[in-house]
Tab-separated table of C-alpha atoms in Angstrom:
chain	number	residue	atom	x	y	z
A	1	UNK	CA	0.000	0.000	0.000
A	2	UNK	CA	1.316	3.450	-0.903
A	3	UNK	CA	0.855	6.777	0.801
A	4	UNK	CA	0.771	9.329	-2.056
A	5	UNK	CA	2.081	12.781	-1.323
A	6	UNK	CA	1.250	15.624	-3.686
A	7	UNK	CA	3.784	18.337	-4.444
A	8	UNK	CA	2.139	20.590	-7.011
A	9	UNK	CA	3.824	23.918	-7.820
A	10	UNK	CA	0.520	25.763	-8.005
A	11	UNK	CA	-1.299	24.415	-4.946
A	12	UNK	CA	0.336	26.725	-2.405
A	13	UNK	CA	-2.040	28.313	0.082
A	14	UNK	CA	-0.585	31.404	1.669
A	15	UNK	CA	2.733	33.087	0.943
A	16	UNK	CA	5.705	31.172	-0.422
A	17	UNK	CA	8.289	30.418	2.275
A	18	UNK	CA	11.556	28.768	1.289
A	19	UNK	CA	14.830	28.211	3.093
A	20	UNK	CA	18.510	27.701	2.508
A	21	UNK	CA	20.032	25.631	5.290
A	22	UNK	CA	23.811	25.242	4.973
A	23	UNK	CA	26.089	23.502	7.455
A	24	UNK	CA	28.989	25.738	8.580
A	25	UNK	CA	31.634	23.077	8.047
A	26	UNK	CA	33.458	24.649	5.102
A	27	UNK	CA	33.102	27.124	2.267
A	28	UNK	CA	30.035	27.913	0.152
A	29	UNK	CA	30.397	25.609	-2.839
A	30	UNK	CA	29.012	26.302	-6.307
A	31	UNK	CA	26.301	23.676	-5.746
A	32	UNK	CA	25.180	25.201	-2.456
A	33	UNK	CA	25.207	28.678	-3.982
A	34	UNK	CA	22.951	27.514	-6.813
A	35	UNK	CA	20.545	25.968	-4.298
A	36	UNK	CA	20.458	29.243	-2.365
A	37	UNK	CA	19.929	31.189	-5.592
A	38	UNK	CA	17.040	29.023	-6.825
A	39	UNK	CA	15.294	29.406	-3.463
A	40	UNK	CA	15.951	33.148	-3.405
A	41	UNK	CA	14.693	33.659	-6.974
A	42	UNK	CA	11.569	31.595	-6.276
A	43	UNK	CA	10.821	33.623	-3.144
A	44	UNK	CA	11.435	36.963	-4.835
A	45	UNK	CA	9.398	35.976	-7.918
A	46	UNK	CA	6.392	35.150	-5.733
A	47	UNK	CA	6.862	37.968	-3.231
A	48	UNK	CA	7.579	35.337	-0.582
A	49	UNK	CA	10.039	34.837	2.262
A	50	UNK	CA	13.610	33.549	2.006
A	51	UNK	CA	14.771	32.005	5.285
A	52	UNK	CA	18.416	31.337	6.133
A	53	UNK	CA	18.893	28.579	8.707
A	54	UNK	CA	22.269	27.359	9.969
A	55	UNK	CA	22.370	23.579	10.411
A	56	UNK	CA	25.222	23.350	12.914
A	57	UNK	CA	24.309	20.240	14.902
A	58	UNK	CA	27.649	18.667	13.908
A	59	UNK	CA	29.474	20.471	16.700
A	60	UNK	CA	32.817	18.822	15.962
A	61	UNK	CA	32.979	20.187	12.395
A	62	UNK	CA	30.933	23.396	12.610
A	63	UNK	CA	32.898	26.606	13.142
A	64	UNK	CA	32.042	30.261	13.602
A	65	UNK	CA	34.554	31.099	10.869
A	66	UNK	CA	32.756	28.877	8.356
A	67	UNK	CA	29.404	30.402	9.281
A	68	UNK	CA	30.741	33.926	8.807
A	69	UNK	CA	32.233	32.863	5.472
A	70	UNK	CA	28.875	31.494	4.327
A	71	UNK	CA	27.087	34.705	5.305
A	72	UNK	CA	29.750	36.822	3.622
A	73	UNK	CA	29.502	34.842	0.364
A	74	UNK	CA	25.701	35.058	0.328
A	75	UNK	CA	25.892	38.813	0.858
A	76	UNK	CA	28.459	39.096	-1.953
A	77	UNK	CA	26.057	37.260	-4.267
A	78	UNK	CA	23.319	39.683	-3.222
A	79	UNK	CA	21.117	36.915	-1.778
A	80	UNK	CA	19.593	38.775	1.150
A	81	UNK	CA	17.482	36.806	3.614
A	82	UNK	CA	14.240	37.881	5.249
A	83	UNK	CA	14.638	35.722	8.365
A	84	UNK	CA	17.755	34.236	9.867
A	85	UNK	CA	21.040	35.126	11.582
A	86	UNK	CA	21.564	38.846	11.992
A	87	UNK	CA	17.992	39.536	10.878
A	88	UNK	CA	15.846	37.585	13.329
A	89	UNK	CA	12.245	36.681	12.641
A	90	UNK	CA	9.157	35.069	14.146
A	91	UNK	CA	10.704	31.587	14.257
A	92	UNK	CA	14.014	32.433	15.939
A	93	UNK	CA	16.489	31.077	16.775
A	94	UNK	CA	17.754	30.150	13.308
A	95	UNK	CA	20.777	28.082	14.368
A	96	UNK	CA	20.020	24.432	15.051
A	97	UNK	CA	22.524	24.370	17.911
A	98	UNK	CA	20.229	26.835	19.709
A	99	UNK	CA	17.074	24.784	19.082
A	100	UNK	CA	17.911	21.522	20.886
A	101	UNK	CA	15.063	21.829	23.395
A	102	UNK	CA	12.584	22.170	20.507
A	103	UNK	CA	13.792	18.885	18.986
A	104	UNK	CA	13.787	17.081	22.308
A	105	UNK	CA	10.212	18.163	23.016
A	106	UNK	CA	9.091	17.038	19.553
A	107	UNK	CA	10.737	13.641	20.042
A	108	UNK	CA	9.065	13.236	23.451
A	109	UNK	CA	5.713	14.056	21.872
A	110	UNK	CA	6.195	11.263	19.305
A	111	UNK	CA	7.209	8.924	22.121
A	112	UNK	CA	4.036	9.705	24.054
A	113	UNK	CA	1.917	9.303	20.924
A	114	UNK	CA	3.360	5.851	20.233
A	115	UNK	CA	4.906	7.005	16.940
A	116	UNK	CA	8.395	6.448	18.340
A	117	UNK	CA	9.880	4.258	21.073
A	118	UNK	CA	12.903	4.071	23.392
A	119	UNK	CA	15.804	1.970	22.177
A	120	UNK	CA	18.159	0.684	24.878
A	121	UNK	CA	20.467	-1.218	22.533
A	122	UNK	CA	24.087	-0.137	23.116
A	123	UNK	CA	26.208	0.786	20.114
A	124	UNK	CA	28.340	-2.342	20.485
A	125	UNK	CA	25.265	-4.557	20.173
A	126	UNK	CA	23.975	-2.599	17.180
A	127	UNK	CA	27.373	-2.897	15.459
A	128	UNK	CA	27.387	-6.660	16.057
A	129	UNK	CA	23.893	-6.927	14.563
A	130	UNK	CA	24.968	-4.896	11.521
A	131	UNK	CA	27.927	-7.179	10.918
A	132	UNK	CA	25.784	-10.283	11.292
A	133	UNK	CA	23.194	-8.946	8.832
A	134	UNK	CA	25.924	-8.003	6.375
A	135	UNK	CA	27.462	-11.478	6.600
A	136	UNK	CA	24.054	-13.059	6.029
A	137	UNK	CA	23.266	-10.760	3.092
A	138	UNK	CA	20.240	-9.435	4.972
A	139	UNK	CA	19.055	-5.765	4.930
A	140	UNK	CA	21.025	-3.598	7.336
A	141	UNK	CA	17.927	-2.527	9.237
A	142	UNK	CA	17.372	-2.381	12.947
A	143	UNK	CA	15.696	-5.644	13.928
A	144	UNK	CA	13.038	-4.051	16.147
A	145	UNK	CA	14.205	-5.595	19.443
A	146	UNK	CA	13.169	-2.629	21.588
A	147	UNK	CA	9.995	-2.009	19.608
A	148	UNK	CA	8.747	-5.361	20.917
A	149	UNK	CA	9.487	-4.653	24.576
A	150	UNK	CA	6.552	-4.732	26.965
A	151	UNK	CA	5.489	-1.355	28.300
A	152	UNK	CA	6.252	-2.435	31.841
A	153	UNK	CA	9.801	-3.407	30.819
A	154	UNK	CA	10.283	-0.025	29.145
A	155	UNK	CA	9.131	1.820	32.267
A	156	UNK	CA	11.373	-0.292	34.498
A	157	UNK	CA	14.475	0.349	32.432
A	158	UNK	CA	13.800	4.090	32.168
A	159	UNK	CA	13.211	4.290	35.930
A	160	UNK	CA	16.502	2.471	36.491
A	161	UNK	CA	18.271	5.238	34.581
A	162	UNK	CA	19.266	3.095	31.634
A	163	UNK	CA	20.300	5.340	28.717
A	164	UNK	CA	18.198	5.140	25.574
A	165	UNK	CA	17.807	6.660	22.163
A	166	UNK	CA	14.448	7.393	20.562
A	167	UNK	CA	13.625	5.510	17.373
A	168	UNK	CA	10.961	6.243	14.790
A	169	UNK	CA	8.388	3.483	14.422
A	170	UNK	CA	8.439	3.235	10.625
A	171	UNK	CA	4.931	2.602	9.232
A	172	UNK	CA	4.289	-0.476	7.045
A	173	UNK	CA	3.229	1.415	3.910
A	174	UNK	CA	5.188	2.713	0.901
A	175	UNK	CA	5.757	6.407	0.326
A	176	UNK	CA	5.178	8.187	-2.986
A	177	UNK	CA	6.256	11.746	-3.695
A	178	UNK	CA	5.249	13.943	-6.624
A	179	UNK	CA	8.518	15.844	-6.865
A	180	UNK	CA	8.316	19.236	-8.558
A	181	UNK	CA	11.349	18.476	-10.733
A	182	UNK	CA	11.815	14.709	-10.827
A	183	UNK	CA	8.169	13.673	-10.965
A	184	UNK	CA	6.992	10.516	-9.194
A	185	UNK	CA	9.425	9.060	-6.660
A	186	UNK	CA	8.486	5.947	-4.679
A	187	UNK	CA	10.026	4.287	-1.642
A	188	UNK	CA	9.049	0.776	-0.584
A	189	UNK	CA	8.304	0.236	3.086
A	190	UNK	CA	10.790	-2.617	3.420
A	191	UNK	CA	13.719	-0.468	2.281
A	192	UNK	CA	13.922	1.355	5.614
A	193	UNK	CA	14.112	0.124	9.187
A	194	UNK	CA	13.216	1.980	12.358
A	195	UNK	CA	15.686	4.853	12.587
A	196	UNK	CA	16.945	6.972	15.463
A	197	UNK	CA	15.660	10.533	15.786
A	198	UNK	CA	17.220	11.392	19.159
A	199	UNK	CA	20.493	9.890	20.371
A	200	UNK	CA	20.968	8.662	23.927
A	201	UNK	CA	23.063	11.785	24.696
A	202	UNK	CA	20.096	13.997	23.812
A	203	UNK	CA	21.460	15.077	20.436
A	204	UNK	CA	18.858	15.051	17.631
A	205	UNK	CA	19.587	13.467	14.251
A	206	UNK	CA	19.823	15.571	11.075
A	207	UNK	CA	16.649	14.364	9.339
A	208	UNK	CA	14.561	14.926	12.458
A	209	UNK	CA	15.901	18.470	12.958
A	210	UNK	CA	15.177	19.354	9.339
A	211	UNK	CA	11.536	18.291	9.517
A	212	UNK	CA	10.876	19.918	12.889
A	213	UNK	CA	12.440	23.163	11.670
A	214	UNK	CA	10.717	23.209	8.274
A	215	UNK	CA	7.353	22.524	9.904
A	216	UNK	CA	7.833	25.064	12.679
A	217	UNK	CA	9.109	27.692	10.242
A	218	UNK	CA	6.148	27.052	7.918
A	219	UNK	CA	8.307	26.260	4.899
A	220	UNK	CA	6.091	25.762	1.838
A	221	UNK	CA	8.707	24.563	-0.673
A	222	UNK	CA	11.877	22.564	-0.087
A	223	UNK	CA	14.170	23.110	-3.083
A	224	UNK	CA	17.508	21.350	-2.757
A	225	UNK	CA	20.079	19.147	-4.463
A	226	UNK	CA	19.143	15.607	-5.426
A	227	UNK	CA	21.815	14.282	-3.061
A	228	UNK	CA	19.128	14.884	-0.406
A	229	UNK	CA	16.596	12.673	-2.162
A	230	UNK	CA	17.599	9.653	-0.057
A	231	UNK	CA	16.798	11.665	3.083
A	232	UNK	CA	13.286	12.413	1.889
A	233	UNK	CA	11.896	8.950	2.706
A	234	UNK	CA	12.758	9.407	6.386
A	235	UNK	CA	11.544	12.994	6.371
A	236	UNK	CA	8.154	12.100	4.916
A	237	UNK	CA	7.692	9.501	7.667
A	238	UNK	CA	8.529	12.110	10.309
A	239	UNK	CA	6.097	14.629	8.787
A	240	UNK	CA	3.370	11.998	8.846
A	241	UNK	CA	4.102	11.097	12.479
A	242	UNK	CA	4.141	14.734	13.591
A	243	UNK	CA	0.892	15.396	11.732
A	244	UNK	CA	2.404	18.435	10.043
A	245	UNK	CA	1.454	19.683	6.556
A	246	UNK	CA	3.963	18.750	3.889
A	247	UNK	CA	5.936	21.312	1.924
A	248	UNK	CA	6.340	20.849	-1.829
A	249	UNK	CA	9.624	19.123	-2.616
A	250	UNK	CA	11.851	19.790	-5.629
A	251	UNK	CA	15.205	18.052	-6.035
A	252	UNK	CA	17.645	19.666	-8.459
A	253	UNK	CA	20.198	17.501	-10.265
A	254	UNK	CA	23.830	17.775	-9.275
A	255	UNK	CA	26.451	19.926	-10.978
A	256	UNK	CA	29.156	18.077	-12.893
A	257	UNK	CA	32.655	19.045	-13.969
A	258	UNK	CA	33.682	19.099	-17.654
A	259	UNK	CA	34.607	15.399	-17.358
A	260	UNK	CA	31.013	14.651	-16.254
A	261	UNK	CA	32.158	13.674	-12.761
A	262	UNK	CA	30.652	15.370	-9.717
A	263	UNK	CA	32.092	18.877	-9.401
A	264	UNK	CA	34.912	18.951	-6.845
A	265	UNK	CA	38.134	20.786	-5.975
A	266	UNK	CA	40.065	18.786	-8.547
A	267	UNK	CA	38.118	20.665	-11.257
A	268	UNK	CA	39.627	23.951	-10.058
A	269	UNK	CA	37.900	26.811	-8.282
A	270	UNK	CA	34.585	25.743	-6.734
A	271	UNK	CA	34.092	28.117	-3.788
A	272	UNK	CA	32.189	31.376	-4.105
A	273	UNK	CA	34.738	33.206	-1.958
A	274	UNK	CA	37.547	32.145	-4.276
A	275	UNK	CA	35.638	33.273	-7.368
A	276	UNK	CA	35.127	36.656	-5.703
A	277	UNK	CA	38.840	36.902	-4.914
A	278	UNK	CA	39.743	36.041	-8.508
A	279	UNK	CA	37.738	38.975	-9.809
A	280	UNK	CA	34.385	37.577	-10.862
A	281	UNK	CA	31.376	39.866	-10.517
A	282	UNK	CA	28.450	38.802	-8.314
A	283	UNK	CA	25.964	39.617	-11.082
A	284	UNK	CA	27.862	37.354	-13.495
A	285	UNK	CA	28.040	34.567	-10.918
A	286	UNK	CA	24.303	34.811	-10.249
A	287	UNK	CA	23.582	34.850	-13.992
A	288	UNK	CA	25.732	31.769	-14.652
A	289	UNK	CA	24.496	29.783	-11.632
A	290	UNK	CA	20.880	30.428	-12.649
A	291	UNK	CA	21.546	28.770	-16.000
A	292	UNK	CA	22.939	25.621	-14.356
A	293	UNK	CA	19.663	23.749	-14.501
A	294	UNK	CA	17.176	26.509	-15.353
A	295	UNK	CA	16.371	27.894	-18.788
A	296	UNK	CA	13.801	30.317	-20.041
A	297	UNK	CA	13.471	28.186	-23.165
A	298	UNK	CA	15.143	30.579	-25.620
A	299	UNK	CA	18.678	31.571	-26.633
A	300	UNK	CA	19.112	34.344	-24.054
A	301	UNK	CA	22.152	33.813	-21.860
A	302	UNK	CA	22.869	37.172	-20.248
A	303	UNK	CA	20.356	38.231	-17.591
A	304	UNK	CA	20.156	40.977	-15.012
A	305	UNK	CA	19.075	40.047	-11.509
A	306	UNK	CA	15.720	41.729	-12.133
A	307	UNK	CA	15.152	39.698	-15.294
A	308	UNK	CA	15.896	36.471	-13.456
A	309	UNK	CA	13.437	37.323	-10.697
A	310	UNK	CA	10.722	38.132	-13.232
A	311	UNK	CA	11.242	35.005	-15.356
A	312	UNK	CA	12.275	32.284	-12.892
A	313	UNK	CA	9.930	29.330	-12.446
A	314	UNK	CA	10.263	25.790	-11.125
A	315	UNK	CA	8.625	24.416	-14.265
A	316	UNK	CA	11.680	25.501	-16.287
A	317	UNK	CA	14.202	23.599	-14.120
A	318	UNK	CA	15.441	20.535	-15.967
A	319	UNK	CA	16.044	17.110	-14.452
A	320	UNK	CA	19.390	16.525	-16.190
A	321	UNK	CA	22.705	17.290	-14.504
A	322	UNK	CA	24.318	20.626	-15.411
A	323	UNK	CA	27.978	20.948	-16.400
A	324	UNK	CA	30.065	23.704	-14.825
A	325	UNK	CA	32.264	25.329	-17.456
A	326	UNK	CA	34.623	27.930	-15.987
A	327	UNK	CA	35.630	29.115	-19.455
A	328	UNK	CA	32.021	30.032	-20.162
A	329	UNK	CA	31.717	31.659	-16.743
A	330	UNK	CA	34.753	33.842	-17.542
A	331	UNK	CA	33.219	34.762	-20.903
A	332	UNK	CA	29.959	35.709	-19.196
A	333	UNK	CA	31.844	37.667	-16.556
A	334	UNK	CA	33.488	39.656	-19.350
A	335	UNK	CA	30.077	40.518	-20.772
A	336	UNK	CA	28.940	41.792	-17.382
A	337	UNK	CA	32.139	43.834	-17.024
A	338	UNK	CA	31.269	45.541	-20.337
A	339	UNK	CA	27.927	46.535	-18.814
A	340	UNK	CA	29.436	48.244	-15.766
A	341	UNK	CA	29.514	51.982	-15.371
A	342	UNK	CA	33.190	53.049	-15.664
A	343	UNK	CA	33.003	54.586	-12.200
A	344	UNK	CA	32.049	51.250	-10.639
A	345	UNK	CA	34.620	49.302	-12.624
A	346	UNK	CA	37.269	51.779	-11.488
A	347	UNK	CA	36.334	51.197	-7.846
A	348	UNK	CA	36.394	47.412	-8.317
A	349	UNK	CA	39.843	47.267	-9.904
A	350	UNK	CA	41.427	49.894	-7.637
A	351	UNK	CA	42.388	47.490	-4.789
A	352	UNK	CA	43.862	45.038	-7.305
A	353	UNK	CA	45.887	47.780	-8.979
A	354	UNK	CA	47.148	49.074	-5.624
A	355	UNK	CA	48.526	45.609	-4.908
A	356	UNK	CA	50.550	45.825	-8.127
A	357	UNK	CA	51.531	49.523	-7.814
A	358	UNK	CA	51.298	50.356	-4.105
A	359	UNK	CA	53.067	53.719	-4.466
A	360	UNK	CA	51.069	55.066	-7.416
A	361	UNK	CA	49.131	58.005	-5.949
A	362	UNK	CA	46.951	58.245	-9.070
A	363	UNK	CA	45.094	55.109	-7.972
A	364	UNK	CA	43.367	57.126	-5.248
A	365	UNK	CA	41.897	59.522	-7.834
A	366	UNK	CA	38.372	58.542	-9.008
A	367	UNK	CA	38.802	60.516	-12.255
A	368	UNK	CA	42.000	58.627	-13.083
A	369	UNK	CA	40.375	55.299	-12.197
A	370	UNK	CA	37.523	56.092	-14.555
A	371	UNK	CA	40.026	56.548	-17.395
A	372	UNK	CA	41.673	53.247	-16.458
A	373	UNK	CA	38.268	51.535	-16.456
A	374	UNK	CA	37.510	52.772	-19.975
A	375	UNK	CA	40.889	51.448	-21.091
A	376	UNK	CA	40.266	48.003	-19.561
A	377	UNK	CA	36.553	47.500	-20.039
A	378	UNK	CA	36.520	45.727	-23.403
A	379	UNK	CA	39.504	43.519	-22.614
A	380	UNK	CA	38.876	41.920	-19.211
A	381	UNK	CA	37.323	38.545	-18.487
A	382	UNK	CA	38.014	38.768	-14.751
A	383	UNK	CA	39.139	41.735	-12.686
A	384	UNK	CA	42.396	40.046	-11.681
A	385	UNK	CA	43.568	40.357	-15.283
A	386	UNK	CA	43.741	44.156	-14.934
A	387	UNK	CA	47.421	44.492	-13.863
A	388	UNK	CA	48.630	42.334	-16.766
A	389	UNK	CA	46.701	44.495	-19.227
A	390	UNK	CA	47.928	47.732	-17.655
A	391	UNK	CA	51.583	46.832	-17.120
A	392	UNK	CA	52.648	47.953	-20.642
A	393	UNK	CA	50.685	51.185	-20.182
A	394	UNK	CA	51.848	51.979	-16.643
A	395	UNK	CA	55.461	50.899	-17.088
A	396	UNK	CA	56.231	51.032	-20.823
A	397	UNK	CA	59.406	49.306	-21.951
A	398	UNK	CA	61.450	48.292	-24.996
A	399	UNK	CA	59.816	46.526	-27.935
A	400	UNK	CA	58.299	43.275	-26.713
A	401	UNK	CA	58.506	41.468	-30.050
A	402	UNK	CA	59.711	41.797	-33.638
A	403	UNK	CA	56.510	43.461	-34.777
A	404	UNK	CA	56.882	46.251	-32.232
A	405	UNK	CA	60.552	46.662	-33.135
A	406	UNK	CA	59.644	46.897	-36.825
A	407	UNK	CA	57.056	49.585	-36.027
A	408	UNK	CA	59.736	51.709	-34.362
A	409	UNK	CA	62.047	51.239	-37.363
A	410	UNK	CA	59.528	52.731	-39.815
A	411	UNK	CA	61.151	55.690	-41.636
A	412	UNK	CA	59.914	58.949	-40.145
A	413	UNK	CA	58.925	57.409	-36.765
A	414	UNK	CA	61.001	59.873	-34.729
A	415	UNK	CA	59.577	62.844	-36.643
A	416	UNK	CA	56.083	61.474	-36.032
A	417	UNK	CA	56.732	61.228	-32.308
A	418	UNK	CA	57.920	64.841	-32.172
A	419	UNK	CA	54.986	66.108	-34.254
A	420	UNK	CA	52.496	64.243	-32.102
A	421	UNK	CA	53.880	65.683	-28.849
A	422	UNK	CA	53.705	69.147	-30.436
A	423	UNK	CA	50.043	68.644	-31.350
A	424	UNK	CA	49.195	67.219	-27.914
A	425	UNK	CA	50.702	70.304	-26.262
A	426	UNK	CA	48.164	72.475	-28.085
A	427	UNK	CA	45.167	70.694	-26.487
A	428	UNK	CA	43.075	72.866	-24.180
A	429	UNK	CA	40.384	70.303	-23.302
A	430	UNK	CA	42.324	67.049	-22.693
A	431	UNK	CA	40.125	64.072	-23.537
A	432	UNK	CA	40.041	61.086	-25.863
A	433	UNK	CA	38.406	63.008	-28.726
A	434	UNK	CA	40.926	65.876	-28.716
A	435	UNK	CA	43.780	63.379	-28.395
A	436	UNK	CA	42.558	61.604	-31.535
A	437	UNK	CA	42.364	64.944	-33.345
A	438	UNK	CA	45.993	65.620	-32.384
A	439	UNK	CA	46.971	62.198	-33.718
A	440	UNK	CA	45.329	62.950	-37.070
A	441	UNK	CA	47.049	66.332	-37.210
A	442	UNK	CA	50.443	64.725	-36.569
A	443	UNK	CA	49.778	62.192	-39.306
A	444	UNK	CA	48.834	64.934	-41.738
A	445	UNK	CA	51.954	66.934	-40.849
A	446	UNK	CA	54.308	63.952	-41.330
A	447	UNK	CA	52.479	62.156	-44.100
A	448	UNK	CA	52.021	59.059	-41.933
A	449	UNK	CA	48.749	57.131	-42.113
A	450	UNK	CA	47.196	53.782	-41.236
A	451	UNK	CA	49.369	51.428	-39.211
A	452	UNK	CA	52.418	53.596	-39.872
A	453	UNK	CA	50.670	56.307	-37.913
A	454	UNK	CA	49.375	54.322	-34.963
A	455	UNK	CA	51.889	51.511	-34.465
A	456	UNK	CA	55.113	53.571	-34.046
A	457	UNK	CA	53.435	55.650	-31.332
A	458	UNK	CA	51.886	52.638	-29.579
A	459	UNK	CA	55.159	50.672	-29.723
A	460	UNK	CA	57.133	53.574	-28.273
A	461	UNK	CA	54.620	54.151	-25.464
A	462	UNK	CA	53.922	50.541	-24.469
A	463	UNK	CA	56.468	48.287	-26.174
A	464	UNK	CA	53.603	46.553	-27.981
A	465	UNK	CA	52.352	46.711	-31.557
A	466	UNK	CA	48.739	46.062	-30.559
A	467	UNK	CA	46.513	46.834	-27.575
A	468	UNK	CA	43.677	49.021	-26.337
A	469	UNK	CA	42.519	52.203	-28.039
A	470	UNK	CA	45.524	54.504	-28.403
A	471	UNK	CA	43.520	57.569	-27.428
A	472	UNK	CA	42.559	55.908	-24.148
A	473	UNK	CA	46.169	54.928	-23.439
A	474	UNK	CA	47.342	58.504	-23.943
A	475	UNK	CA	44.483	59.851	-21.834
A	476	UNK	CA	45.641	57.619	-18.971
A	477	UNK	CA	49.330	58.536	-19.353
A	478	UNK	CA	48.925	62.291	-19.587
A	479	UNK	CA	50.993	64.744	-21.627
A	480	UNK	CA	54.130	64.760	-19.462
A	481	UNK	CA	54.528	60.974	-19.492
A	482	UNK	CA	53.744	60.733	-23.220
A	483	UNK	CA	56.398	63.389	-23.930
A	484	UNK	CA	58.942	61.537	-21.760
A	485	UNK	CA	58.328	58.203	-23.479
A	486	UNK	CA	58.226	59.531	-27.039
A	487	UNK	CA	61.057	62.052	-26.866
A	488	UNK	CA	63.166	60.844	-23.956
A	489	UNK	CA	63.590	61.784	-20.271
A	490	UNK	CA	65.205	65.159	-21.022
A	491	UNK	CA	62.307	66.379	-23.200
A	492	UNK	CA	60.494	69.289	-21.755
């Protein structure tokens, strides 16, 4: 016999309430960030509530540093939460380590209702039973020894102070879930034995905490990775025992590396904090993560945050695994860099440039940084590339290759350099447009045109035959530095 459980995306009564519930045992991984994003987009699309809950019951591995890192990465992504740490809310506290009494009371209520029972079996006995079942090829389920104890025996052993865990009395029927993404999922009753919900030391078990919290926090939709699908059987049984209304479940397929293996550190950068440090933009990261499993159904690939909120829906999440391609992420990041206002790009690259040129006072000047941003904007994939692009401009140098050397050997190059400096000195309103007019005037005066006009000047200024717009380079350098590089240090 099956117990069907509906999970329709349109049958919500009341406001949408979703949650992201990370464990503070490490960094925010790409997969966790996508889960947070999908929940956040769903909540924002429906005008609902996004809850952040910290699942820190693993006290040995959970750290305050990891929690702060998770919060910092979520803030960097722009995924603000409506309830949770630092915000509060009607269902506080939002750290599981602070909710132990709530779990213990819920377990006692199941015990009193006969939906759970005390288990006095010591760990050594349970381990021996597991080994015996494994050797016999039998299911590794608890054999129900304490479930069969007489009530008088249970009372006697509790009164004697014998330690006990609390086990769920698993019902004899199958469970069927209509998953929002995967469709029908069924679990047979005989695939699961009675499981512990509260250990003998009073510590609750993960699956029990999750259900108690989701029910108490009135979560309407549980959207998470499909690695949690195996937990769902236990969680449905706990919901049924508690008599709590079920949320709608949606399990998103995992993210794979380019080799189609589960994404891991061996594939390169996988933490959100590291991507931020390498110079990726939060809007590009959000854009790319949204497309790892979700699609609007057209060819659009570049989205603003507002567009994603307006268009996101669970119906458009696919059931196939997504492949994380860092090359494509870098390409998308470049597109978002092109969209930035120069003032913002200047602010973003300033700390990176100060690392490379700590004594360059110009890097504190917003007007100078704006010029630098215009120079870089069409060439960057990630912000960390900025110093490499600017090194030839900031530092100059001898010809870097044969092509640059050939450009400097063009007949009339020295006369061109002198004519150009002369024309630049006449400029009253120094800007890219007037610089380009001076360049044309120098070409007309010397008879130089085409690459023989541009390349000798570029090669002398930067050591390169090719690069960003020459007018932008000269705007960044300023007249004095251009004169020094073109005519020599004694020019004045």
